[in-house]
mmCIF file of C-alpha atoms and ligand atoms in Angstrom:
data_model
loop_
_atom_site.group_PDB
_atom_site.id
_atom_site.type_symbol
_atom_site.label_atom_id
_atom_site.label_comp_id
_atom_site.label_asym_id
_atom_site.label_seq_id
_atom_site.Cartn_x
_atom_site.Cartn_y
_atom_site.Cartn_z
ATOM 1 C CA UNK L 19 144.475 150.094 21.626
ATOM 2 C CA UNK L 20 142.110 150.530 24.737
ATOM 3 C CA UNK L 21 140.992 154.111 23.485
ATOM 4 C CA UNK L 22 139.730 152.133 20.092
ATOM 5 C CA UNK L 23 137.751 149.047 21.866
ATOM 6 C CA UNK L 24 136.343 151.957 24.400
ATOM 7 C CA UNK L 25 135.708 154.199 21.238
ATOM 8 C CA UNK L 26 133.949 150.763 19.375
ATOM 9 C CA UNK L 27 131.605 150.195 22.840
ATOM 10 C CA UNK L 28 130.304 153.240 22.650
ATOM 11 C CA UNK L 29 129.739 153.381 19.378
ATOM 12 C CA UNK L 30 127.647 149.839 19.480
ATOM 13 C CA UNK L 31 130.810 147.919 17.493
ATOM 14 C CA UNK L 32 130.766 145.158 20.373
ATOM 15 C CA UNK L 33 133.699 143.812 21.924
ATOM 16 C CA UNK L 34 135.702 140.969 20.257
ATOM 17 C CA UNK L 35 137.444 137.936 22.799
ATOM 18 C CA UNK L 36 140.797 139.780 21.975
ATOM 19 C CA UNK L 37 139.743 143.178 22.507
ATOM 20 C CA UNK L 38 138.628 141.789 25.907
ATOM 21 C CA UNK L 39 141.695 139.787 26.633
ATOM 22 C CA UNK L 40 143.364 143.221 26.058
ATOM 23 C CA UNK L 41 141.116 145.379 28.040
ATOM 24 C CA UNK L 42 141.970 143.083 31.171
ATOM 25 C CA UNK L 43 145.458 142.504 30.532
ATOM 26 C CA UNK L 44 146.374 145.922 29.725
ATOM 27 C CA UNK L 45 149.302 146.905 31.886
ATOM 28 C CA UNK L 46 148.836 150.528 31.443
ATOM 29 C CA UNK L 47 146.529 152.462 33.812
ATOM 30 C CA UNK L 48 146.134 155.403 32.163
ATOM 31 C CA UNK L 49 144.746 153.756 29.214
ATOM 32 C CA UNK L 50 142.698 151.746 31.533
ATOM 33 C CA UNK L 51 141.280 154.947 33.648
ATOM 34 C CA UNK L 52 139.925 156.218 29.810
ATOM 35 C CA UNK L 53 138.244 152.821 29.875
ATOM 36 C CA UNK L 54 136.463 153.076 33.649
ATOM 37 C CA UNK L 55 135.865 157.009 32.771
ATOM 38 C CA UNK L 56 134.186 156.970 29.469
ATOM 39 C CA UNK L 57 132.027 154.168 31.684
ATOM 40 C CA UNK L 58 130.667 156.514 34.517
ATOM 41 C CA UNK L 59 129.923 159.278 31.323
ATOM 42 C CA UNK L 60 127.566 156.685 29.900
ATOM 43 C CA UNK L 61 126.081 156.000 33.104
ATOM 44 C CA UNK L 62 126.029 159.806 33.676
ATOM 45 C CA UNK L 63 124.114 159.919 30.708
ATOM 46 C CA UNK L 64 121.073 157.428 31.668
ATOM 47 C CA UNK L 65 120.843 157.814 35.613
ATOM 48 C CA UNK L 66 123.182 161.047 35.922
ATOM 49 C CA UNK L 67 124.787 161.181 39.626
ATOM 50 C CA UNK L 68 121.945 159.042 41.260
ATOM 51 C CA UNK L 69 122.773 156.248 42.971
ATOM 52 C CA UNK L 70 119.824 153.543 43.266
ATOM 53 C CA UNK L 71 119.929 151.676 46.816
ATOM 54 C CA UNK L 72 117.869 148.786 47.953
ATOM 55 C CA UNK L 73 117.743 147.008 51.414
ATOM 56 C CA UNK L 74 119.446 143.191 51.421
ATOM 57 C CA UNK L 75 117.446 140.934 53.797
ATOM 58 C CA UNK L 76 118.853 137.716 54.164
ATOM 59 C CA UNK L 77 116.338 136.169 55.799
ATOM 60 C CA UNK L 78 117.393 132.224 55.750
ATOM 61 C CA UNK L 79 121.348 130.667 55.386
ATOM 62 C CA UNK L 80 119.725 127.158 55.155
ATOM 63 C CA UNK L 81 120.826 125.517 51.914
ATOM 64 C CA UNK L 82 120.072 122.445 49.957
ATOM 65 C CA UNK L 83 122.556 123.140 47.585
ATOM 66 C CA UNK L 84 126.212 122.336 47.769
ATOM 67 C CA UNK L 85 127.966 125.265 45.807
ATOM 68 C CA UNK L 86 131.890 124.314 46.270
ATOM 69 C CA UNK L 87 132.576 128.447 46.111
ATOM 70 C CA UNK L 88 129.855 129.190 49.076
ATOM 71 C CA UNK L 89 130.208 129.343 52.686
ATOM 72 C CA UNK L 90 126.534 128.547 53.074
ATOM 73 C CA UNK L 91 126.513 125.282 51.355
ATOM 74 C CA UNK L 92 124.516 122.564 52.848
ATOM 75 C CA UNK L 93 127.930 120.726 53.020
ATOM 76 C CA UNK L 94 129.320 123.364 55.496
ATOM 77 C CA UNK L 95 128.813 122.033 59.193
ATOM 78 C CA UNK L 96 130.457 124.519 60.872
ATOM 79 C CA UNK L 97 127.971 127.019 59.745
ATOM 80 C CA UNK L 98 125.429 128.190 62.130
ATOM 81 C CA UNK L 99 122.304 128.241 60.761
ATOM 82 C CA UNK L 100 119.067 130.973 61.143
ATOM 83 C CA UNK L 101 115.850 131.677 59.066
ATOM 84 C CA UNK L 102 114.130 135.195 59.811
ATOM 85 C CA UNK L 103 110.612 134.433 60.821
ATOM 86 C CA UNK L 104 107.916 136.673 58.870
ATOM 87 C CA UNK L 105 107.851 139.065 61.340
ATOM 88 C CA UNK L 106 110.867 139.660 61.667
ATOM 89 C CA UNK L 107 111.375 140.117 57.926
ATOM 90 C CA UNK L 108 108.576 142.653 57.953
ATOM 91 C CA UNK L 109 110.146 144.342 60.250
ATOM 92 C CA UNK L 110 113.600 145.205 58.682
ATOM 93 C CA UNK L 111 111.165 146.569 55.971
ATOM 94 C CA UNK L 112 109.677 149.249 58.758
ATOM 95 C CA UNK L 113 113.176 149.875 59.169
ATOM 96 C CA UNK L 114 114.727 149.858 56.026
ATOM 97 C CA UNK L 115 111.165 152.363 55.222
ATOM 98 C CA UNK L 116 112.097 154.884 57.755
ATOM 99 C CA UNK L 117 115.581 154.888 56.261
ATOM 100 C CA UNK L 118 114.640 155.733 53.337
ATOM 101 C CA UNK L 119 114.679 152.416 51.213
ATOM 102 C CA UNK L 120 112.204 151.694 48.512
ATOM 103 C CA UNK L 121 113.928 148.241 47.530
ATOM 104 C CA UNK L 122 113.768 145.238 49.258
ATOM 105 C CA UNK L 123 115.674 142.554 48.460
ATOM 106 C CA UNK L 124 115.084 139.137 50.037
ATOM 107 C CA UNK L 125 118.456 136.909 49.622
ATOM 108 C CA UNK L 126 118.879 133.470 50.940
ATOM 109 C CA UNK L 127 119.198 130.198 50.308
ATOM 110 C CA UNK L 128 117.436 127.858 48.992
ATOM 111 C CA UNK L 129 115.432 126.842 52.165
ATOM 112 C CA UNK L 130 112.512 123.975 51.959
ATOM 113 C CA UNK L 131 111.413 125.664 54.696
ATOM 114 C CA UNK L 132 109.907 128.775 52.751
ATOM 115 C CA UNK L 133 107.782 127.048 50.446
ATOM 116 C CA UNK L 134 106.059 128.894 47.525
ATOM 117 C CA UNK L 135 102.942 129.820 50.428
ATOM 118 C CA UNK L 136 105.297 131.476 52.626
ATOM 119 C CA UNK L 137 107.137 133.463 50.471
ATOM 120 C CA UNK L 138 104.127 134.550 48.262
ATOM 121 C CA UNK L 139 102.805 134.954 51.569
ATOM 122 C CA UNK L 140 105.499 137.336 52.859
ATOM 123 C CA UNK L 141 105.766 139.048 49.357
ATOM 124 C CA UNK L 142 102.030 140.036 49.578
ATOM 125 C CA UNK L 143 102.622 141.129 53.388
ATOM 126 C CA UNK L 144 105.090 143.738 52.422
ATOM 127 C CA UNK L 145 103.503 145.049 49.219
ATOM 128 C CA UNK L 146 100.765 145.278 51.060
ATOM 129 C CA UNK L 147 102.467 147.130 54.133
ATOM 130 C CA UNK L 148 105.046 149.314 51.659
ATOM 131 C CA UNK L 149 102.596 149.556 48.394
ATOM 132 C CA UNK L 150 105.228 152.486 47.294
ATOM 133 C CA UNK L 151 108.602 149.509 47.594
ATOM 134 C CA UNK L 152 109.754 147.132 45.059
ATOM 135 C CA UNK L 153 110.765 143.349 46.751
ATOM 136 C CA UNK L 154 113.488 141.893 44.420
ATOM 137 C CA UNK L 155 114.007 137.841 45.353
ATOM 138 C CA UNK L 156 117.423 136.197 45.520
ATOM 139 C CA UNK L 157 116.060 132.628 46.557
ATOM 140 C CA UNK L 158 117.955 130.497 43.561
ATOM 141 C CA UNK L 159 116.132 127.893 40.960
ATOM 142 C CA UNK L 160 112.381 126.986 41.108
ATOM 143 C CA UNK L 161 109.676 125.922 38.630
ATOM 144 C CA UNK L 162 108.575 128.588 35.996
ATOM 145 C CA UNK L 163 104.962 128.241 38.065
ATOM 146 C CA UNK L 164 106.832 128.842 41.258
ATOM 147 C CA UNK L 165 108.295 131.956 39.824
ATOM 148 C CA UNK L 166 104.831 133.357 38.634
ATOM 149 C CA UNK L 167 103.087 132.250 41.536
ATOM 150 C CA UNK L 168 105.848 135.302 43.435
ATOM 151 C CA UNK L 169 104.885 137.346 40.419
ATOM 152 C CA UNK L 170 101.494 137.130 41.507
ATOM 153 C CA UNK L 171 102.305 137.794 44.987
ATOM 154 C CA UNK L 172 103.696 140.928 43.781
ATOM 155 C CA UNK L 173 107.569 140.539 43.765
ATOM 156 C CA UNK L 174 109.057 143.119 40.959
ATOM 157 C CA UNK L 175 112.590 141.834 40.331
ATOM 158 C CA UNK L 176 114.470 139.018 40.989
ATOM 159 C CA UNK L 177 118.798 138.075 41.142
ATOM 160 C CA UNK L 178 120.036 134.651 40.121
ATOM 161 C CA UNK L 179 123.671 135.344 39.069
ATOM 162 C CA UNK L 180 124.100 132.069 36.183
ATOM 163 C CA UNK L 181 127.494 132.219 37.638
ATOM 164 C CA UNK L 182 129.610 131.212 34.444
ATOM 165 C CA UNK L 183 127.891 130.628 30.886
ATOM 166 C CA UNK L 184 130.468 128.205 30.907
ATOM 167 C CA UNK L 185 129.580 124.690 31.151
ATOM 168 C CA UNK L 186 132.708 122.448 31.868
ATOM 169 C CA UNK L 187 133.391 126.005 34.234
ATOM 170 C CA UNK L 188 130.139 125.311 35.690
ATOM 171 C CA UNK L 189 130.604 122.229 36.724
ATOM 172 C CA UNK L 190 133.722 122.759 37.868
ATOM 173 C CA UNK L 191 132.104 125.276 40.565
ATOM 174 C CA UNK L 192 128.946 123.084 41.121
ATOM 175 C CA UNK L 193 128.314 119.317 41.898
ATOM 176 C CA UNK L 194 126.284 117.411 39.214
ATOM 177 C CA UNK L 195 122.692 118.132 40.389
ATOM 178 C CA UNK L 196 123.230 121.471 39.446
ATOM 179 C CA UNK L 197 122.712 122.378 35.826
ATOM 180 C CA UNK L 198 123.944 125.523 33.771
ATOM 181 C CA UNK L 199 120.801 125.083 31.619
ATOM 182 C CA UNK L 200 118.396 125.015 34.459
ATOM 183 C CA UNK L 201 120.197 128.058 35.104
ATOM 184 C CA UNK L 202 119.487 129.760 32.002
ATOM 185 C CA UNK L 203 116.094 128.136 32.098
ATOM 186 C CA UNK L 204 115.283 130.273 35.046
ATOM 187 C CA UNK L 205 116.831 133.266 34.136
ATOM 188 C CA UNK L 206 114.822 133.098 30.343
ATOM 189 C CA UNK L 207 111.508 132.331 32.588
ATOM 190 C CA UNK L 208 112.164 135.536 34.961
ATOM 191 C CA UNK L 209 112.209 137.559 32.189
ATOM 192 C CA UNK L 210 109.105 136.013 29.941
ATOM 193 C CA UNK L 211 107.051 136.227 33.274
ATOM 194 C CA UNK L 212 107.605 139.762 34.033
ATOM 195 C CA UNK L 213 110.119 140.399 36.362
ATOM 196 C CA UNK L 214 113.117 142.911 36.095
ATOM 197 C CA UNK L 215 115.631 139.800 36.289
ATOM 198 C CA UNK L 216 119.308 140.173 37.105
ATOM 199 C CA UNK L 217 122.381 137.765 36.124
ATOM 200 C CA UNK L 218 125.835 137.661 37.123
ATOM 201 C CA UNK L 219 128.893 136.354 37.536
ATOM 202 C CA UNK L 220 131.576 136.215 40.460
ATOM 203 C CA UNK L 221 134.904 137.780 39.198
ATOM 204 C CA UNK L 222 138.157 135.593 39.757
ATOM 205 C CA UNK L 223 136.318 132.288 40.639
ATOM 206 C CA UNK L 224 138.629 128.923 40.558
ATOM 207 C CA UNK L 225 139.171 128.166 36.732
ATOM 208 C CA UNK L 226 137.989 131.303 35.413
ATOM 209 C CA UNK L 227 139.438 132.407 32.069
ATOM 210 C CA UNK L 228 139.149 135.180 29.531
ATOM 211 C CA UNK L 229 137.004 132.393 27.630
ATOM 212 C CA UNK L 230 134.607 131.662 29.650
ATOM 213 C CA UNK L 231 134.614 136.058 31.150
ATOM 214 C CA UNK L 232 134.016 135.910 26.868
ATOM 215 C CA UNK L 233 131.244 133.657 26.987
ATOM 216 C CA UNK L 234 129.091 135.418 30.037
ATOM 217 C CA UNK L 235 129.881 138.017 28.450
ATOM 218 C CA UNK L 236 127.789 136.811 25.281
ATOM 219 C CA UNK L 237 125.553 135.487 27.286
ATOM 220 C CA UNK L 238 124.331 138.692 29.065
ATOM 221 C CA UNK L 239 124.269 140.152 25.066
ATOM 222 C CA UNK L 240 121.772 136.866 24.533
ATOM 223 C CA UNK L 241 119.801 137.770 27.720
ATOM 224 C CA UNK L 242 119.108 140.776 28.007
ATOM 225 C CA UNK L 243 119.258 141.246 32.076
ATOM 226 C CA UNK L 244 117.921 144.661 33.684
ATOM 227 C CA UNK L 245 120.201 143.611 35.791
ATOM 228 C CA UNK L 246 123.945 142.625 36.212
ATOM 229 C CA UNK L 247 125.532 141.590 39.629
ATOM 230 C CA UNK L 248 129.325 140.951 39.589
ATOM 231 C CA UNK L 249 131.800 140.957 42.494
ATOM 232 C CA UNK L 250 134.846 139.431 43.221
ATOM 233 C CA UNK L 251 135.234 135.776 44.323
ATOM 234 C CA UNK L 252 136.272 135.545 48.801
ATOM 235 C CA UNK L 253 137.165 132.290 49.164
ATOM 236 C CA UNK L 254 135.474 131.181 52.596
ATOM 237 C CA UNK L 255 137.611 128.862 54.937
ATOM 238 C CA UNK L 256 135.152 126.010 55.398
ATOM 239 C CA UNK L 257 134.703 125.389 51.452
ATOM 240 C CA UNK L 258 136.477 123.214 48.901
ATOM 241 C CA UNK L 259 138.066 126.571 47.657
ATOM 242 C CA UNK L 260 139.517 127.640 50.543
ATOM 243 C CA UNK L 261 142.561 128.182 49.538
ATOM 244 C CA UNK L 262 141.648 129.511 46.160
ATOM 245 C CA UNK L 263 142.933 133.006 45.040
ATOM 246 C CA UNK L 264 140.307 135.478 45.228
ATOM 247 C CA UNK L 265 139.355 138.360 42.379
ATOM 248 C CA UNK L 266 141.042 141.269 42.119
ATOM 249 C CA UNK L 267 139.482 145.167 42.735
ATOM 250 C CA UNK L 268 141.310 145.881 39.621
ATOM 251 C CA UNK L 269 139.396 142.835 37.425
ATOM 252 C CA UNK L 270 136.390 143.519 38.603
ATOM 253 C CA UNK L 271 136.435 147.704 38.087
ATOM 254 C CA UNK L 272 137.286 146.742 34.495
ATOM 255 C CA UNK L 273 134.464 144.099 34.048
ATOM 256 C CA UNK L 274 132.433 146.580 35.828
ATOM 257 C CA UNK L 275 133.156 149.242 32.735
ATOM 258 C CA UNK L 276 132.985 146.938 30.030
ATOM 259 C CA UNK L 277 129.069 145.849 31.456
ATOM 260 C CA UNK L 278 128.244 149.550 31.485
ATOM 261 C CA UNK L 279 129.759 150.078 28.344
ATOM 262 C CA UNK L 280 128.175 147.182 26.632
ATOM 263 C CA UNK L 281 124.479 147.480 28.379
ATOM 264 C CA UNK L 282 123.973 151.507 29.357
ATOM 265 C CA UNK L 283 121.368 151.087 30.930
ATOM 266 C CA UNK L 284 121.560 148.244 32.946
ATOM 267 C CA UNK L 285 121.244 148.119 36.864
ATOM 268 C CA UNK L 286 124.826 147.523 38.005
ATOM 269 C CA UNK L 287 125.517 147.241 41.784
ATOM 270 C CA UNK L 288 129.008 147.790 43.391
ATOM 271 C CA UNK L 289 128.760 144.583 45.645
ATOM 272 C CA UNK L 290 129.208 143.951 48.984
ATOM 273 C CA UNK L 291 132.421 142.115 47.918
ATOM 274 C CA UNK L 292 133.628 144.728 46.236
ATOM 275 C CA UNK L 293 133.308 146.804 49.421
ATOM 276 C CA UNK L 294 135.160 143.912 51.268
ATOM 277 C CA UNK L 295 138.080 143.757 49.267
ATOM 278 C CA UNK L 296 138.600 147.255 49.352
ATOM 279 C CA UNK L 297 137.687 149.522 51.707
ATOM 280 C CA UNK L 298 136.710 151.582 48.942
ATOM 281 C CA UNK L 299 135.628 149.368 46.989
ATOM 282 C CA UNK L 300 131.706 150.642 46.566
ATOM 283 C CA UNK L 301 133.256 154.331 45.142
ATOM 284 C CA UNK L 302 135.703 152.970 42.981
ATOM 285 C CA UNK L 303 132.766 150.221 41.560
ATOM 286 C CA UNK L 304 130.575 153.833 41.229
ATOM 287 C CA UNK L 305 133.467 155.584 39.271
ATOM 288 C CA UNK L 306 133.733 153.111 37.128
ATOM 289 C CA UNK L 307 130.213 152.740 36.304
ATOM 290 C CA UNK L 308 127.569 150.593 38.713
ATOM 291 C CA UNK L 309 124.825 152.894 39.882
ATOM 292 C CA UNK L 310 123.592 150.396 42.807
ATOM 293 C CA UNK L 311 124.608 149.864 45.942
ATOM 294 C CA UNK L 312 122.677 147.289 48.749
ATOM 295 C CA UNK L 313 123.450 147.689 52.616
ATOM 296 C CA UNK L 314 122.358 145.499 54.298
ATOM 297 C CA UNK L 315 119.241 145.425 56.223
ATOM 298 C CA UNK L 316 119.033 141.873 57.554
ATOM 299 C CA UNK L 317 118.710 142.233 62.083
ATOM 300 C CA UNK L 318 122.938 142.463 62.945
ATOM 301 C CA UNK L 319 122.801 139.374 65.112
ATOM 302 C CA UNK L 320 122.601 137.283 62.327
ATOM 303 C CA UNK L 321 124.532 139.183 59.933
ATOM 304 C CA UNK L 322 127.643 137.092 60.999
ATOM 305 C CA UNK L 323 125.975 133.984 59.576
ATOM 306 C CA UNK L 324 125.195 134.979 56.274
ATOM 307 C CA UNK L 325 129.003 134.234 55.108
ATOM 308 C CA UNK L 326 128.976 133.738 51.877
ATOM 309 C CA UNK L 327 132.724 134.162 52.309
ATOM 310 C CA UNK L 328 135.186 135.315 54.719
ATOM 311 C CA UNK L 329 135.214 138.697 56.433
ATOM 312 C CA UNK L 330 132.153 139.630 54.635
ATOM 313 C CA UNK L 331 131.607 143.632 55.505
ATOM 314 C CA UNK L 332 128.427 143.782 57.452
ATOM 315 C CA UNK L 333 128.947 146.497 59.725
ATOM 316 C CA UNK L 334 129.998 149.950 59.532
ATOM 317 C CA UNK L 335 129.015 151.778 56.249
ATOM 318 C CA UNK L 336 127.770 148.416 54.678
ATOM 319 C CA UNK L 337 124.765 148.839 57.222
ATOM 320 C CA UNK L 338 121.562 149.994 56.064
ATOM 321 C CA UNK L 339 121.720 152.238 59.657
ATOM 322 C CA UNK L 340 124.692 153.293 58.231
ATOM 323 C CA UNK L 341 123.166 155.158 55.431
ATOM 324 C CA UNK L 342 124.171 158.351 56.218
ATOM 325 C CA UNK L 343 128.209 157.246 56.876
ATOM 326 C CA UNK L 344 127.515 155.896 52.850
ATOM 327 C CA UNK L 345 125.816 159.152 51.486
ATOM 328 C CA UNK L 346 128.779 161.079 52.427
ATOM 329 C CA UNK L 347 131.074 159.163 51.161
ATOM 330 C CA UNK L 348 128.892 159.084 47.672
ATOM 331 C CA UNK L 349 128.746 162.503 47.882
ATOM 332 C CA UNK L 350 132.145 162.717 48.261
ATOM 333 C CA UNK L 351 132.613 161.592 44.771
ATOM 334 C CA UNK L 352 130.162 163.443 43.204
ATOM 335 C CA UNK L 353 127.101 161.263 43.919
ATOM 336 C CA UNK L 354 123.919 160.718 45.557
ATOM 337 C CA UNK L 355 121.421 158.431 47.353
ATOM 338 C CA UNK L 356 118.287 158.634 46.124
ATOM 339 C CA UNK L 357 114.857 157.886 47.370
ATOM 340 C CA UNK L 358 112.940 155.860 45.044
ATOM 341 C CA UNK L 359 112.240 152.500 43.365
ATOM 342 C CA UNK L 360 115.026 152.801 40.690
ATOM 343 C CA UNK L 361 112.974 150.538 38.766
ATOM 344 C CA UNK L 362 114.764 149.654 34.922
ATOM 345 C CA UNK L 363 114.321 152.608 32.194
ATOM 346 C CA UNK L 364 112.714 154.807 34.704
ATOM 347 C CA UNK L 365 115.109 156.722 36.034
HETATM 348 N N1 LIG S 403 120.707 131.091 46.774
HETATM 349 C C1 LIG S 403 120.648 132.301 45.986
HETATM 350 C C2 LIG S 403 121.533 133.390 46.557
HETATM 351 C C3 LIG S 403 122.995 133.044 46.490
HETATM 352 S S1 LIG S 403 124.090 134.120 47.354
HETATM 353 C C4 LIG S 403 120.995 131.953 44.554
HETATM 354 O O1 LIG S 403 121.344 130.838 44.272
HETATM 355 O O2 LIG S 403 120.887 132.825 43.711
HETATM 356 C C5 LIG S 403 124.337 135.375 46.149
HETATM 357 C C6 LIG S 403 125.604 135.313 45.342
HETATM 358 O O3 LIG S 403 126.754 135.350 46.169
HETATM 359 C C7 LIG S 403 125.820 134.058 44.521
HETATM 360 O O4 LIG S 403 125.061 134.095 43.352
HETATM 361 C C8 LIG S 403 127.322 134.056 44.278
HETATM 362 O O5 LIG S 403 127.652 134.601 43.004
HETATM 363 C C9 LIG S 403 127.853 134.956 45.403
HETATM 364 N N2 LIG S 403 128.833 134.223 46.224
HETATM 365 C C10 LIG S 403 128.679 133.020 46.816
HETATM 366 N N3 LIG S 403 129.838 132.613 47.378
HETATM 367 C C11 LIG S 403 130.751 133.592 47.134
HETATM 368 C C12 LIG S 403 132.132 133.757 47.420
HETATM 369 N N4 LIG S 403 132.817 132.826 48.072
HETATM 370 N N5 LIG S 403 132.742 134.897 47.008
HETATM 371 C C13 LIG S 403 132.053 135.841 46.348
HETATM 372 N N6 LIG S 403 130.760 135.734 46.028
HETATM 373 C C14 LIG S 403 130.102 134.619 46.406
#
């Protein structure tokens, strides 16, 4: 059964809701390891055994939005809040340079404080500064004109995970201000200006079903991303859903495979979640077919206070200074860091 929906993917056949309901329910591991290995051969085929990474800067955990799954959200008082200023952000850059990143990624949340000026002025400082460096933005929903106006600036790519395609899911995971087709809206502008956009999902959030796993599924097919960012849900304590189940490795290897499968030649990290639900998470995400990974670059003392959930992995090998504890333990399964862009369809 698995060998013919694997067989149909790579063939172009698609994947139908119950050949999905049966790829993630399938009790049998070795007919899911064909699955996650016939994955990694069709990233083999478009990136070989290069492994993209980029440098995550979270440079602000001030929030207007109330997210119920997010230990950032404006709701949460217990969290201690810190914006980077521009300096500072430049210089995790210098640093992230020297260590060999060519991809920075500046994550945070959606801050009044960084109005369109700063951040187109911050974009411009580091092209400027690193001419040779893509800067990806994770900074949530703005106005198509916001978005070009960072176009302009000179940011490449930009992440807004739509979260579910789901819209009764959505709201389920959002209050009411917060629309799934403003969402989209953004994510259809990203790509019409220009950027190398990503979308994504969290795997194993509260009221997730094969249904709605079905309808991102369609929706990435709709899309189009370059890239895909999935990871498994953390609850956080100080959240709605803190006592919510959290994904599973095991769900989020296979969605992992099926993305590859479906999109070859998509970006696909192996998240930071990943790595915090397993401790080898990252690898096992690799094997089974991302080709991204992000340590993080953001200054350490302030790691601790961009928790998006609990026990977040910060430290250790999830450390941009670290890099050299993670290129081992790529190369330990076959793999390498790479420096370089790893811009979409240039590998
Ligand atoms: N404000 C930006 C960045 C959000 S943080 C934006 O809206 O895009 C980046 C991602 O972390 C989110 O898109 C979400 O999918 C993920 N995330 C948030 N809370 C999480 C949790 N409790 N567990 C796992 N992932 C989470």
């Amino acid at each position: 059964m698995v060998k013919e929906i694997v067989d149909g993917l790579e063939n172009g056949a698609g994947l139908s809701k119950d050949a999905l309901a049966a790829l993630l329910l399938c009790g049998d591991m070795e007919e899911i390891a064909y699955l996650k290995a016939h994955a990694r051969q069709a990233a083999d085929r478009v990136f070989g055994k290069d492994i993209y990474i980029r440098g995550l800067i979270e440079f602000t955990n001030y929030c207007k939005n109330d997210c119920y799954y997010c230990g950032i959200r404006c709701g949460n008082e217990k969290a201690q809040r810190y914006r980077l200023t521009r300096k500072q952000i430049l210089e995790c850059c210098r640093q992230g340079y020297a260590l060999g990143f060519r991809t920075f990624v500046l994550q945070g949340g959606e801050d009044a404080y960084f109005t369109e000026k700063r951040v187109c002025a911050i974009v411009y400082d580091i092209k400027s500064k690193f001419a040779d460096c893509a800067v990806t933005l994770s900074i949530g929903e703005k106005s198509r004109r916001t978005y070009q106006a960072y176009f302009d600036a000179g940011a490449d790519r930009y992440l807004l995970r739509h979260e579910t395609a789901n819209s009764a899911h959505y709201a389920k995971l959002h209050p009411s201000q917060m629309r799934l087709e403003n969402r989209k809206r953004c994510l259809y502008d990203l790509k019409e200006i220009g950027y190398q956009a990503g979308a994504g999902f969290m795997v194993g959030s509260p009221f997730q079903t094969v249904d709605t796993i079905y309808e991102d599924l369609r929706f990435l097919g709709e899309l189009g991303p370059h890239m895909v960012g999935i990871g498994p849900f953390i609850p956080h304590r100080d959240t709605p859903f803190a006592y919510a189940q959290a994904g599973t490795l095991e769900m989020t290897l296979r969605l992992l495979s099926i993305i590859r499968l479906l999109h070859p030649r998509v970006l696909l990290p192996a998240t930071t979640a990943l790595g915090t639900i397993h401790p080898a998470g990252r690898e096992l995400g690799v094997q089974a077919g991302a080709n991204v990974v992000m340590p993080n670059l953001s200054p350490p003392q302030v790691r601790k206070q961009y928790q998006l959930y609990d026990n977040k992995r910060c430290m250790g090998d999830e450390a941009a200074e670290h890099k050299q504890e993670l290129a081992k333990r790529m190369a330990d399964i076959g793999y390498r860091l790479v420096v370089s862009r790893g811009d979409y369809g240039k590998e």
